[in-house]
Coordinates of C-alpha atoms and ligand atoms in Angstrom, one line a residue:
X1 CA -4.2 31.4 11.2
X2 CA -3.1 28.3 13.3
X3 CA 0.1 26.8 12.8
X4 CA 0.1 23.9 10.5
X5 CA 0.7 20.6 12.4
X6 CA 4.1 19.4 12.0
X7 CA 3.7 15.6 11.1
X8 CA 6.2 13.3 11.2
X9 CA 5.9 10.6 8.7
X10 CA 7.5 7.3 9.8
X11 CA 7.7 4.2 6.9
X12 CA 10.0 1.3 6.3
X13 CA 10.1 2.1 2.5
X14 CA 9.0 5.3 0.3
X15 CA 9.3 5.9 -3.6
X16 CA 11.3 6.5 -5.6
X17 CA 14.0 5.6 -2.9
X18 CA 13.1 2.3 -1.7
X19 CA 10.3 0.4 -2.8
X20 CA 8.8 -3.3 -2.6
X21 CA 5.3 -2.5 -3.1
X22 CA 2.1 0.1 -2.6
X23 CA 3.5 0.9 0.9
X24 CA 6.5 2.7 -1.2
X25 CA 4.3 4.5 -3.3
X26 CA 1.9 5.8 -0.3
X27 CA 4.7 6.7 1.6
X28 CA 6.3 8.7 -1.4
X29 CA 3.4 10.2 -2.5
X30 CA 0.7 11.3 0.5
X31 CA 4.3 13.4 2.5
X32 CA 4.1 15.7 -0.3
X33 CA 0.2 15.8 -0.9
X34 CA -0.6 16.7 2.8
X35 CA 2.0 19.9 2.3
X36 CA 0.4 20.7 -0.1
X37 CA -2.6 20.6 2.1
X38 CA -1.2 22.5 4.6
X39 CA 0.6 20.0 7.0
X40 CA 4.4 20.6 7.4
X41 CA 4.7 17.0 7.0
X42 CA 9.0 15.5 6.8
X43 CA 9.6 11.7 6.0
X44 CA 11.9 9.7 7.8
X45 CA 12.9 6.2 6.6
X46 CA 16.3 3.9 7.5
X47 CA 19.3 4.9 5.1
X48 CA 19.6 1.8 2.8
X49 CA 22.5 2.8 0.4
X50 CA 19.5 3.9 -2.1
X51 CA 18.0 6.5 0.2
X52 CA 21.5 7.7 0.9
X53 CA 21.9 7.9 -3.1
X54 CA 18.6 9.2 -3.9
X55 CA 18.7 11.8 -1.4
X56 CA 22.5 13.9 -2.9
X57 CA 22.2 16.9 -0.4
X58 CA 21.9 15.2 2.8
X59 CA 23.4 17.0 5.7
X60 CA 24.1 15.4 9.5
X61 CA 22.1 16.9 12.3
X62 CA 22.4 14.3 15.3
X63 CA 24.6 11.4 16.3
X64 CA 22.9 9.4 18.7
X65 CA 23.6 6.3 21.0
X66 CA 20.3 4.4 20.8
X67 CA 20.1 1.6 23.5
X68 CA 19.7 -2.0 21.9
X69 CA 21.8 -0.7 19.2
X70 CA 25.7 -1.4 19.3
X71 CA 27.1 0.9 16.7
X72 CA 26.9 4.3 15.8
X73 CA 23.3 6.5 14.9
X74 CA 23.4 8.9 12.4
X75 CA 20.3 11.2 12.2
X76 CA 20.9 13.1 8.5
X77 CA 18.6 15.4 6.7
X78 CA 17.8 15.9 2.5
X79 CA 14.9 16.7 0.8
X80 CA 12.5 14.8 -1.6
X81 CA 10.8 16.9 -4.0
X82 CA 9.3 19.5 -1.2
X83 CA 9.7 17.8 1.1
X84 CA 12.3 17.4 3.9
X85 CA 13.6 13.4 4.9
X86 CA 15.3 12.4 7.3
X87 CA 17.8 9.6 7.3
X88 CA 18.2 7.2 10.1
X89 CA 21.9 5.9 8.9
X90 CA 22.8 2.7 11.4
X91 CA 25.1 1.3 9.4
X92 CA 25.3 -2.1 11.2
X93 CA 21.5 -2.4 10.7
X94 CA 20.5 -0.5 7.0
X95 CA 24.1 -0.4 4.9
X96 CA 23.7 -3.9 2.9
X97 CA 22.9 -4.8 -0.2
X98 CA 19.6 -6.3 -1.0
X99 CA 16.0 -5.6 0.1
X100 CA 14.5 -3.9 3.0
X101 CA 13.4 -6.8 4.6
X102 CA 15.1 -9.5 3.1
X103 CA 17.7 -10.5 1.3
X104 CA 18.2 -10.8 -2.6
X105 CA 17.2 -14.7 -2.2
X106 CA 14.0 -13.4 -0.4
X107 CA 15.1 -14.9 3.0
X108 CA 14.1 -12.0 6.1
X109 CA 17.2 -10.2 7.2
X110 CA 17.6 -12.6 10.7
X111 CA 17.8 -9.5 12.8
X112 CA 14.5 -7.7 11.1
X113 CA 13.5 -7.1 14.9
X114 CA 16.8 -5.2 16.0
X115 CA 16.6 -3.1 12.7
X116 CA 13.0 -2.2 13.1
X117 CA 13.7 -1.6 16.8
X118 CA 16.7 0.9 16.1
X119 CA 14.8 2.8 13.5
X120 CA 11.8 3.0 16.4
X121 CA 13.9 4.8 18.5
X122 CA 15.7 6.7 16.3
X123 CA 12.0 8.1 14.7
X124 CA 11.1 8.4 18.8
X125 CA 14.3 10.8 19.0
X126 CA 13.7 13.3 16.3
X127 CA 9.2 12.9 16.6
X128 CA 10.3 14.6 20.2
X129 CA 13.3 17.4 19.2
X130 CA 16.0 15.6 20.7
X131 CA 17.7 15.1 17.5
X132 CA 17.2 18.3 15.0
X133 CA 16.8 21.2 17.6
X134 CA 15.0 23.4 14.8
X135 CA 11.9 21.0 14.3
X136 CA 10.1 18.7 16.4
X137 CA 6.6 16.7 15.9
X138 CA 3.1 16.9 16.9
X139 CA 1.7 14.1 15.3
X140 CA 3.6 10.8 14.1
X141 CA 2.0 9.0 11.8
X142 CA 3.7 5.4 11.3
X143 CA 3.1 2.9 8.9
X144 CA 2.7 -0.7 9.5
X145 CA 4.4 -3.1 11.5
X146 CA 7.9 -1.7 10.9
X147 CA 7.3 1.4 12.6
X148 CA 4.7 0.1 15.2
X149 CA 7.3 0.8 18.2
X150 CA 7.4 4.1 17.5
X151 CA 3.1 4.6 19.4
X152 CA 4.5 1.9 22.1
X153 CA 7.1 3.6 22.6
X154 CA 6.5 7.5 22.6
X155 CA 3.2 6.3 25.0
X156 CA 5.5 6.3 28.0
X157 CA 6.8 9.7 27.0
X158 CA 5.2 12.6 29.2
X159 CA 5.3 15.7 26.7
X160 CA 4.8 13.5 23.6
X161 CA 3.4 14.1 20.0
X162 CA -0.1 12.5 19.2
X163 CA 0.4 9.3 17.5
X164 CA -1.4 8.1 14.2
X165 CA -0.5 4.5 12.7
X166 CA -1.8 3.2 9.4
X167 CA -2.3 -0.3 8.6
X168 CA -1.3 -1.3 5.1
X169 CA -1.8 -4.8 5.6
X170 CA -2.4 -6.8 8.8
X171 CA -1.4 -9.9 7.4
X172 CA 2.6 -8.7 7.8
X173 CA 2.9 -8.5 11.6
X174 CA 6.4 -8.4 12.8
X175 CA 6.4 -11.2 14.8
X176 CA 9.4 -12.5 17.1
X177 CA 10.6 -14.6 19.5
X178 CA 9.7 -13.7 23.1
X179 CA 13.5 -13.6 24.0
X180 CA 13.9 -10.4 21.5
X181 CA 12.2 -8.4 24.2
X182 CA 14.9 -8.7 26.6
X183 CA 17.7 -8.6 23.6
X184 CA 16.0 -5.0 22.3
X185 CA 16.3 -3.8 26.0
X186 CA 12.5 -2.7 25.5
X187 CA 10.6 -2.0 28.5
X188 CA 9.1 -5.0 30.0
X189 CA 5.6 -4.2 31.4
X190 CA 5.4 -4.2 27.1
X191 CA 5.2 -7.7 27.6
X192 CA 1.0 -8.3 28.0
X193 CA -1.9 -9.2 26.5
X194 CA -2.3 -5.5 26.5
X195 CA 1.0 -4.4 25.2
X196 CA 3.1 -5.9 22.8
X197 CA 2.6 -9.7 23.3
X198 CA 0.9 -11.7 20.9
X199 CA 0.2 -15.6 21.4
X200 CA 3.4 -15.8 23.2
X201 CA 5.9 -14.0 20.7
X202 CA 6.9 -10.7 20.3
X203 CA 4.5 -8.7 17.9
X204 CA 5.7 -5.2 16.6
X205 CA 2.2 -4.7 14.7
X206 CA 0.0 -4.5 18.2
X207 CA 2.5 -2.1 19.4
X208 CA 0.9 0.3 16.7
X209 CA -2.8 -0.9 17.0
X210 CA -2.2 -1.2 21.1
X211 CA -1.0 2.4 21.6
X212 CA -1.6 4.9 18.9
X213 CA -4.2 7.5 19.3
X214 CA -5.8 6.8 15.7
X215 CA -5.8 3.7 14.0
X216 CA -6.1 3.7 10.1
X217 CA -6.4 1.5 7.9
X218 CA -6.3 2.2 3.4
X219 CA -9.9 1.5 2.9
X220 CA -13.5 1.5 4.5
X221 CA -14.1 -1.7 3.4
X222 CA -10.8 -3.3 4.4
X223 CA -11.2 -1.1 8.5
X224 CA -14.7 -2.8 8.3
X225 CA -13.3 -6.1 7.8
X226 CA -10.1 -6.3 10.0
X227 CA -12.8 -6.6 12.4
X228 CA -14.0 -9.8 11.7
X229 CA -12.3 -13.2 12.8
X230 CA -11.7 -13.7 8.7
X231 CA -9.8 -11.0 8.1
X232 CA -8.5 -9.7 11.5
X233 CA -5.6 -12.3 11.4
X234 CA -6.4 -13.0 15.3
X235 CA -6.2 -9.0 16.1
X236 CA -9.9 -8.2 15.6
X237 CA -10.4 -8.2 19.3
X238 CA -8.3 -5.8 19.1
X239 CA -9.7 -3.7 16.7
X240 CA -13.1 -4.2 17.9
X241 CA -12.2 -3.2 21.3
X242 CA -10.1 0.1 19.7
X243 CA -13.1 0.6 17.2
X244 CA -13.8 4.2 18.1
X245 CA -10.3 4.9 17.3
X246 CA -10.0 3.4 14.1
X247 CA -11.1 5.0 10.5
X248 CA -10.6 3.4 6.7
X249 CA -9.4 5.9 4.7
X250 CA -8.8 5.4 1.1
X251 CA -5.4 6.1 -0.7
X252 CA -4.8 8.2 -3.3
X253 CA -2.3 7.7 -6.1
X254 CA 0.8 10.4 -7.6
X255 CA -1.5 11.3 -10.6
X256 CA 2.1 12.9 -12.5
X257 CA 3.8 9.5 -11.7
X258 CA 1.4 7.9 -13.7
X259 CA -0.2 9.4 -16.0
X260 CA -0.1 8.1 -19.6
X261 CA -0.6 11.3 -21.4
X262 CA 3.0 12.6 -20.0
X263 CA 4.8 8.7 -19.4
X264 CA 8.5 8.4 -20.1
X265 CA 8.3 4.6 -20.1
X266 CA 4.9 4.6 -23.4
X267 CA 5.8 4.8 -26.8
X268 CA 3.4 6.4 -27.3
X269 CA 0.6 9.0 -24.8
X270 CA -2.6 8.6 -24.3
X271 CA -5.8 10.0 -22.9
X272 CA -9.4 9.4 -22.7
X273 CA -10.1 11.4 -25.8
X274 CA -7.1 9.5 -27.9
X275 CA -7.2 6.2 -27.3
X276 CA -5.5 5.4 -30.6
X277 CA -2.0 5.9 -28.3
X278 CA -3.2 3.0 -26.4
X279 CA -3.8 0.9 -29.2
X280 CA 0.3 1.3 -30.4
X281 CA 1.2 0.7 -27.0
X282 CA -0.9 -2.8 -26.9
X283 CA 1.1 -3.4 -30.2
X284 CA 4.4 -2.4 -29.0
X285 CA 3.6 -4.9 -25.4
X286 CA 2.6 -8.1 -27.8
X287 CA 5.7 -7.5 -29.9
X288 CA 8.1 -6.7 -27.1
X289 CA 6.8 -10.1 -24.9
X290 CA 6.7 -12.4 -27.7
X291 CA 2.8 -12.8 -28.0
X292 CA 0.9 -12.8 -31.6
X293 CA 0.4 -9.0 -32.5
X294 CA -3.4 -9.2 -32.7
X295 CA -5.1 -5.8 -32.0
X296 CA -8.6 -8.1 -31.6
X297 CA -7.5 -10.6 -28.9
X298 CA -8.1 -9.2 -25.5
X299 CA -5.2 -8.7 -23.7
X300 CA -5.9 -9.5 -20.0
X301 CA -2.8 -8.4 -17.3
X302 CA -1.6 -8.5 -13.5
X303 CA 1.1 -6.7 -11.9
X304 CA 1.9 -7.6 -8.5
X305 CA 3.4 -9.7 -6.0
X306 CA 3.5 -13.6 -6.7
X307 CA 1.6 -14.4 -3.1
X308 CA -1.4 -15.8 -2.5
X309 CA -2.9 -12.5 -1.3
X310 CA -3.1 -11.6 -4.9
X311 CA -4.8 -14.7 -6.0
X312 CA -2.5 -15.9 -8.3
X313 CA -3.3 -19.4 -8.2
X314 CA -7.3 -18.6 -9.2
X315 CA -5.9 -16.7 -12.2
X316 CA -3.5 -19.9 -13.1
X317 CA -6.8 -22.2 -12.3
X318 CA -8.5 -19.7 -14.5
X319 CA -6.1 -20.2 -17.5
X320 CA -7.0 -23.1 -19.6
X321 CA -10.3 -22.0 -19.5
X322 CA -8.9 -18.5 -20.3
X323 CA -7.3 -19.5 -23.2
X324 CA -10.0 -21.1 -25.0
X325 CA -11.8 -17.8 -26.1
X326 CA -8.7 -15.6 -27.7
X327 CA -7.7 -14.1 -24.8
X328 CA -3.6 -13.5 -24.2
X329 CA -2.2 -13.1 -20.4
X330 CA 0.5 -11.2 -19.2
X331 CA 1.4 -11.4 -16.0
X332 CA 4.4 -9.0 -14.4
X333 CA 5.4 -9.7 -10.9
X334 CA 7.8 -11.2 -8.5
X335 CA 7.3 -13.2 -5.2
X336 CA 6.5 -16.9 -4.8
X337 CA 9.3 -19.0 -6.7
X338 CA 6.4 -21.9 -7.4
X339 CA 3.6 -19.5 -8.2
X340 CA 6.3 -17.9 -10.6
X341 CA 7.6 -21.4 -12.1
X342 CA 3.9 -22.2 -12.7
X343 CA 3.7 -19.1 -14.6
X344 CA 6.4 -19.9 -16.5
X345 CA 5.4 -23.8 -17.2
X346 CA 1.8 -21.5 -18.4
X347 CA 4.3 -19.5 -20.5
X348 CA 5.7 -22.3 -22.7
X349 CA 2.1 -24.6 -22.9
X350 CA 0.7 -21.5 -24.5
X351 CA 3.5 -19.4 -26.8
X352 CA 2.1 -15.9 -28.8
X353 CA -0.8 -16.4 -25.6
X354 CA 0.8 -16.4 -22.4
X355 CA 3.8 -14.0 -21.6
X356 CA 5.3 -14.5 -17.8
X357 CA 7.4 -12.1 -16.6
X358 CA 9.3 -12.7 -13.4
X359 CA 11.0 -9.6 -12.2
X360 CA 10.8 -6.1 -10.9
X361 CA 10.5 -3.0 -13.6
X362 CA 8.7 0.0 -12.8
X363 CA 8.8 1.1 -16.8
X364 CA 7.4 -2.5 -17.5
X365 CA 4.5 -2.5 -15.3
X366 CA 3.3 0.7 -16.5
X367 CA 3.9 -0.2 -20.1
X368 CA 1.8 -3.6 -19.5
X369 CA -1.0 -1.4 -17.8
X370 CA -0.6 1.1 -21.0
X371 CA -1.3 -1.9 -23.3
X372 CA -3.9 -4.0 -21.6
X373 CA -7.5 -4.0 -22.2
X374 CA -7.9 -6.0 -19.1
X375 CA -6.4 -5.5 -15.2
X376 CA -6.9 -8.8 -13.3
X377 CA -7.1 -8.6 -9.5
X378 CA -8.6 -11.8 -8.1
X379 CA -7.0 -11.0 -4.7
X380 CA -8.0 -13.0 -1.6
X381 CA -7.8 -9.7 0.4
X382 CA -6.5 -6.3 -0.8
X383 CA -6.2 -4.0 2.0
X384 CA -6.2 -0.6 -0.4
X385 CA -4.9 -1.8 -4.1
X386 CA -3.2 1.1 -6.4
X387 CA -2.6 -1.1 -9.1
X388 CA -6.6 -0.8 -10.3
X389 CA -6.4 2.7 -9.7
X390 CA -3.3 2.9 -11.7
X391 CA -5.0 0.3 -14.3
X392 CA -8.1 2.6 -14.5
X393 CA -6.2 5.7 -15.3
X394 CA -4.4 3.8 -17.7
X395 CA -7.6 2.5 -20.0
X396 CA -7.5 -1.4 -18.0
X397 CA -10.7 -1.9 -17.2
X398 CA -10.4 -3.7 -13.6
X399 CA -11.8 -7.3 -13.2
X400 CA -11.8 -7.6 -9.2
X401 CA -12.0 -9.3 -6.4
X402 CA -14.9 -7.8 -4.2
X403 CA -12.8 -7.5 -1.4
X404 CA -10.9 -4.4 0.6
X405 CA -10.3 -1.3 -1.5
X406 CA -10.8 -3.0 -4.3
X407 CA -14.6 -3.1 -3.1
X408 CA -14.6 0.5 -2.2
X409 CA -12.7 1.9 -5.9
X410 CA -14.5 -0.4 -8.8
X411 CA -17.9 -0.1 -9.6
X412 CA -19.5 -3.3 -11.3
X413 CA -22.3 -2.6 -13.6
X414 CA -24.6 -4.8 -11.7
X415 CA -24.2 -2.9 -8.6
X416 CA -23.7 0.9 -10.2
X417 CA -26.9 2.0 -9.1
X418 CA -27.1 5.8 -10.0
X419 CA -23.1 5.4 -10.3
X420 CA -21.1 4.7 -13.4
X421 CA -19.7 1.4 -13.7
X422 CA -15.9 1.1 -14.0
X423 CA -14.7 -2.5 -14.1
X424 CA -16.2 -6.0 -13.2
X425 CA -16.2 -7.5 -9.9
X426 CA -16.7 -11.3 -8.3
X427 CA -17.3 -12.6 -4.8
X428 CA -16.1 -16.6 -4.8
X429 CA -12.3 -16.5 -4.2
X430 CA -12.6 -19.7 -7.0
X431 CA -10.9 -19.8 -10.6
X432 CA -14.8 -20.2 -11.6
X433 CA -15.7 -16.9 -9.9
X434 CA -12.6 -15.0 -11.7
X435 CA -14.0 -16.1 -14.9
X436 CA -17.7 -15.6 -14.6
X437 CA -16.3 -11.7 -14.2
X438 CA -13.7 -12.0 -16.9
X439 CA -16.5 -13.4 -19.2
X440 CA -18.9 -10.4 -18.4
X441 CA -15.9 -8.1 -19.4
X442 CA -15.0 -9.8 -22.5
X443 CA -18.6 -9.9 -23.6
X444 CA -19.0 -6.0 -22.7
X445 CA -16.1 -5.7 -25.0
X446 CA -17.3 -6.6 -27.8
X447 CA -19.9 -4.2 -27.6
X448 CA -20.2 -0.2 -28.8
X449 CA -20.6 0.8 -24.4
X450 CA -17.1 -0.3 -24.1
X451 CA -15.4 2.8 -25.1
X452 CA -17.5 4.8 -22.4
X453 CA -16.5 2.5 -19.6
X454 CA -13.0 2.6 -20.5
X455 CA -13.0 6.4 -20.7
X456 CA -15.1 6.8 -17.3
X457 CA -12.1 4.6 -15.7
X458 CA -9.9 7.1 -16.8
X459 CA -11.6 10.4 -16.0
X460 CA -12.1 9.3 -12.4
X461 CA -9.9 11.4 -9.8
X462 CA -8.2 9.3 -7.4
X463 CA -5.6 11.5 -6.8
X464 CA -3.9 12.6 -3.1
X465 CA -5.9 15.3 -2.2
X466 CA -9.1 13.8 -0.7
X467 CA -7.3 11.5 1.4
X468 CA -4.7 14.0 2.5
X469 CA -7.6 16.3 3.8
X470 CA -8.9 13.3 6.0
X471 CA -5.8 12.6 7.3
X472 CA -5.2 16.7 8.0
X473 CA -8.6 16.1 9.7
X474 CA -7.4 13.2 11.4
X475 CA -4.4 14.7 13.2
X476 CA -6.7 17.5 14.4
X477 CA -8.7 15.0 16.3
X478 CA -5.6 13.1 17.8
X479 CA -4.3 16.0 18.6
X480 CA -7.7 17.1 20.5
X481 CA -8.0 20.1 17.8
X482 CA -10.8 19.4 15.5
X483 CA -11.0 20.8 12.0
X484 CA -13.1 23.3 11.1
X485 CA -16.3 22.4 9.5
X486 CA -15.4 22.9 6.1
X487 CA -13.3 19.3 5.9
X488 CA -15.3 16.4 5.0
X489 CA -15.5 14.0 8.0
X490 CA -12.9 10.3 6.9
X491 CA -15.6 7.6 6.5
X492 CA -14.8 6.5 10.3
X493 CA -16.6 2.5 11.3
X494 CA -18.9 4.5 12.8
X495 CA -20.1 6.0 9.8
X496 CA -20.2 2.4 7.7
X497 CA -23.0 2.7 5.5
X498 CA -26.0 0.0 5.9
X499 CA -23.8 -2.3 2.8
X500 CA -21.1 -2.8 5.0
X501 CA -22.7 -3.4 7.9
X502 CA -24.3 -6.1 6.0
X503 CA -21.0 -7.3 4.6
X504 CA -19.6 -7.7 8.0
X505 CA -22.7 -9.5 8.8
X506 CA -21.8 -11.8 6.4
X507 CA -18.5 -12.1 6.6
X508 CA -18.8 -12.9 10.1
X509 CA -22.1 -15.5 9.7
Ligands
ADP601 P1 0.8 -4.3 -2.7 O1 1.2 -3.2 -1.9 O2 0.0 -5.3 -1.9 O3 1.9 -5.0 -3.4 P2 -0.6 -2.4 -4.4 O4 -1.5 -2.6 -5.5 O5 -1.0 -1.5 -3.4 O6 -0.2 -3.9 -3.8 O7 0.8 -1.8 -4.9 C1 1.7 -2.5 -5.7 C2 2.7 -1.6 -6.3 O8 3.9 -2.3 -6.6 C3 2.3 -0.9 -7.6 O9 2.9 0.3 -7.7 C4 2.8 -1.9 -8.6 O10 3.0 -1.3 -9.9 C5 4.1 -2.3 -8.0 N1 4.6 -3.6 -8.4 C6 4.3 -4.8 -7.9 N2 5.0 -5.7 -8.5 C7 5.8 -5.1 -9.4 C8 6.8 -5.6 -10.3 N3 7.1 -6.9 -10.4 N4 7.5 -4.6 -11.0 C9 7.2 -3.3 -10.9 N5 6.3 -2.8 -10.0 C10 5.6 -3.7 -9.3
GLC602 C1 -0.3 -3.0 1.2 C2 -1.6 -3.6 0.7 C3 -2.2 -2.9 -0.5 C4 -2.2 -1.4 -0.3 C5 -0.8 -1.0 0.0 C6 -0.7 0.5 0.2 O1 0.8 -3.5 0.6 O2 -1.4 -5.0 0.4 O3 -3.5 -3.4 -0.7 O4 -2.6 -0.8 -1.5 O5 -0.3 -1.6 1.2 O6 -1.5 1.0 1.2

């Protein structure tokens, strides 16, 4: 039997200890999923004073000096569930209250880059032994433009680990001023069109794309279209060029965290052969936001960040029109103070129809999935999307964006083909395009078929397991040891079936 590659799983954020979105729940989820699979696979995030709390057993292993850094480094070791994280406690850079990235007013911590920068080096230190003596990497896998010194970085390295970085969302780069360069004390043939520069500043996110050995992004689609001038946020070049090297693979989702037969946060379970529970927990969400308690009105939700990526504004265009069949909107998120001001402005025009809530709860946006007939996701791009995988699971029939992962993981009647439909889908990024879909899914259900397309929604698997046998794959063939035959081959560009080609071709036209 070979050894199982020891992975080293590098992330600004990871559930439950730290989260700000579906970067959190990847990063908490797929560690333990790829054990299971047979990859000793550890985490290693910054110690915010919730990691330190979440994790009660920690133990210290390493105190480092870490150049560009002025205090002290603290490499400490607990365990998450199965499986072993390790801390990377810089006090002057992690111990403060607010977010990971910004602060409670939203505003980016100023020195994001020295952070990000310490925590590179730090993950560098351990991926290569020189901080726990018991364990070192083979592969590091790092996670968007947080962690995308970490393959710039270990590239100069003689005896180094292979290097895998996954892109959760191009659109969040990491850029700086040139001058941080210097400031970071990072090496400075880093500085070219090749390396790390990027229009003149200082981007942490080609570090990743520039230098790893694998490139990955969270869907097929969303790999395909990072390679087009729309999508690539002025790094398709890049990816084109490093095409070979880059695959889409699809995330999976914690199917105990959420799943409504077993959830704390319901008032009542549910499954596909009970949907009754679902019913009381529709009742329980009208009463509990202030809408009419109407078991016939359509209750149509989104959960997300307030940002444009999401669409927002469509699904505010959308509303009057909305509103004029008996439709009630929820929406649960947090982000954009003007998107979330014009959600509450919707809020008061329409009371018993609209309810806004601005805010972060993890009971409340499973409770909102748990009682919605409806999951709206009109987003501009979506790189992977868990929240319509959570929403099918949870009896919300997805209405979608065609875009991303949302593309690859809800299958529109009109295009089922010899699949079974799931949700509804549009193309036009307009209001008028979310409600030609939203129209098809009201009208669908008001018919007998609805029932079956809710319950297909929830009897599809989109748990870990898949995904972390692609990614096992994966670090096989960065480290120059492919898998045995038995693994299915990750739906690599090269691979893009004769759809996306054509979508590209579009895209691109
Ligand atoms: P993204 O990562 O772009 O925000 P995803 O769909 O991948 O989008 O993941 C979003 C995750 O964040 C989901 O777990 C969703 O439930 C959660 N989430 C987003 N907004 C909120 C909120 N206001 N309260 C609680 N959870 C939220
Ligand atoms: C990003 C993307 C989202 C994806 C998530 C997890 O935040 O916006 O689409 O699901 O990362 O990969």
């Amino acid at each position: 039997m070979p050894t199982p590659p020891r992975v080293l799983f590098a992330a600004a954020e990871a559930q439950p200890l730290v989260k700000t979105g579906g970067l959190g729940d990847v990063c908490g989820s797929l560690p333990g999923a790829l054990r299971r699979a047979g990859v000793d696979a550890r985490l290693i995030l910054p110690a915010y004073p919730a990691a330190i709390a979440g994790l009660p057993d920690l133990r210290t292993v390493a105190a480092l000096r870490v150049a560009g850094h002025h205090g002290p480094v603290t490499i400490r070791l607990g365990r998450l569930g199965g499986v072993p994280v390790y801390l990377v406690d810089a006090p002057e850079a992690f111990d403060r209250p607010g977010g990971p990235y910004a602060d409670f007013s939203g505003r980016d911590w100023a020195d994001n880059a020295r952070r990000f920068a310490t925590f590179a080096r730090a993950v560098v230190r351990v991926a290569l032994g020189r901080a726990d003596v018991a364990w070192r990497a083979d592969v590091v896998h790092a996670h968007d433009w947080h962690t995308g010194l970490v393959p710039a970085l270990l590239a100069r390295e003689p005896r180094r680990p292979a290097t895998v970085f996954t892109i959760h969302n191009l659109a969040y780069q990491g850029l700086f001023e040139q001058g941080a360069l210097g400031e970071l004390g990072l090496p400075r043939d880093l500085w070219s069109l090749d390396g790390l520069e990027f229009h003149g500043r200082l981007s942490f996110m080609k570090g990743g794309l520039a230098f790893a050995d694998r490139v990955t992004a969270v869907s097929p689609t969303y790999a395909v279209e990072i390679c087009t001038p729309q999508a690539g946020c002025g790094l398709d070049g890049l990816l084109r060029h490093r095409r070979e090297r880059l695959a889409g693979i699809l995330n999976g989702i914690d199917v105990d965290a959420w799943d409504p037969a077993r959830d704390p946060a319901l008032v009542r379970p549910f499954d596909a052969r009970a949907l009754e529970g679902k019913a009381e927990n529709k009742r329980a969400l009208q009463r509990a936001l202030g809408l009419v308690e109407d078991a016939r009105a359509p209750l149509l939700a989104f959960v997300g960040r307030l940002v444009e990526q999401k669409g927002v504004d469509l699904l505010l265009g959308s509303l009057p029109a909305l509103l004029r069949s008996q439709a009630q909107v929820v929406v649960h998120g947090t982000g954009d103070a003007r998107l979330a001001d014009a959600l509450r402005a919707a809020q008061a025009a329409a009371p018993g129809r609209v309810a806004a809530v601005v805010g972060y709860s993890e009971d409340l946006a499973h409770q909102v999935l748990a009682g919605a007939d409806v999951c709206l996701m009109p987003s501009r791009f979506e790189p992977c999307g868990l929240v319509q995988l959570y929403a099918l699971r949870y009896g919300a029939v997805p209405v979608v964006r065609r875009t991303g992962g949302l593309a690859d993981t809800v299958v529109d009647p009109d295009d089922a083909g010899a699949r079974r439909a799931t949700g509804f889908s549009f193309r036009e990024a307009t209001p008028d395009g979310l409600l030609e879909a939203v129209s098809r899914a009201l009208r669908a259900r008001a018919t007998s078929g609805w029932t079956d397309l809710v319950a297909e929604g929830m009897r599809q698997d989109h748990s870990w397991a898949r995904s972390a046998r692609e990614y096992s794959r994966l670090y096989g063939l960065a480290l120059g040891r492919p898998a045995p035959r038995t693994v299915r081959a990750p739906r690599a560009p090269q691979a893009w079936s004769r759809s996306l080609r054509r979508q590209v071709a579009l895209a691109s036209a």
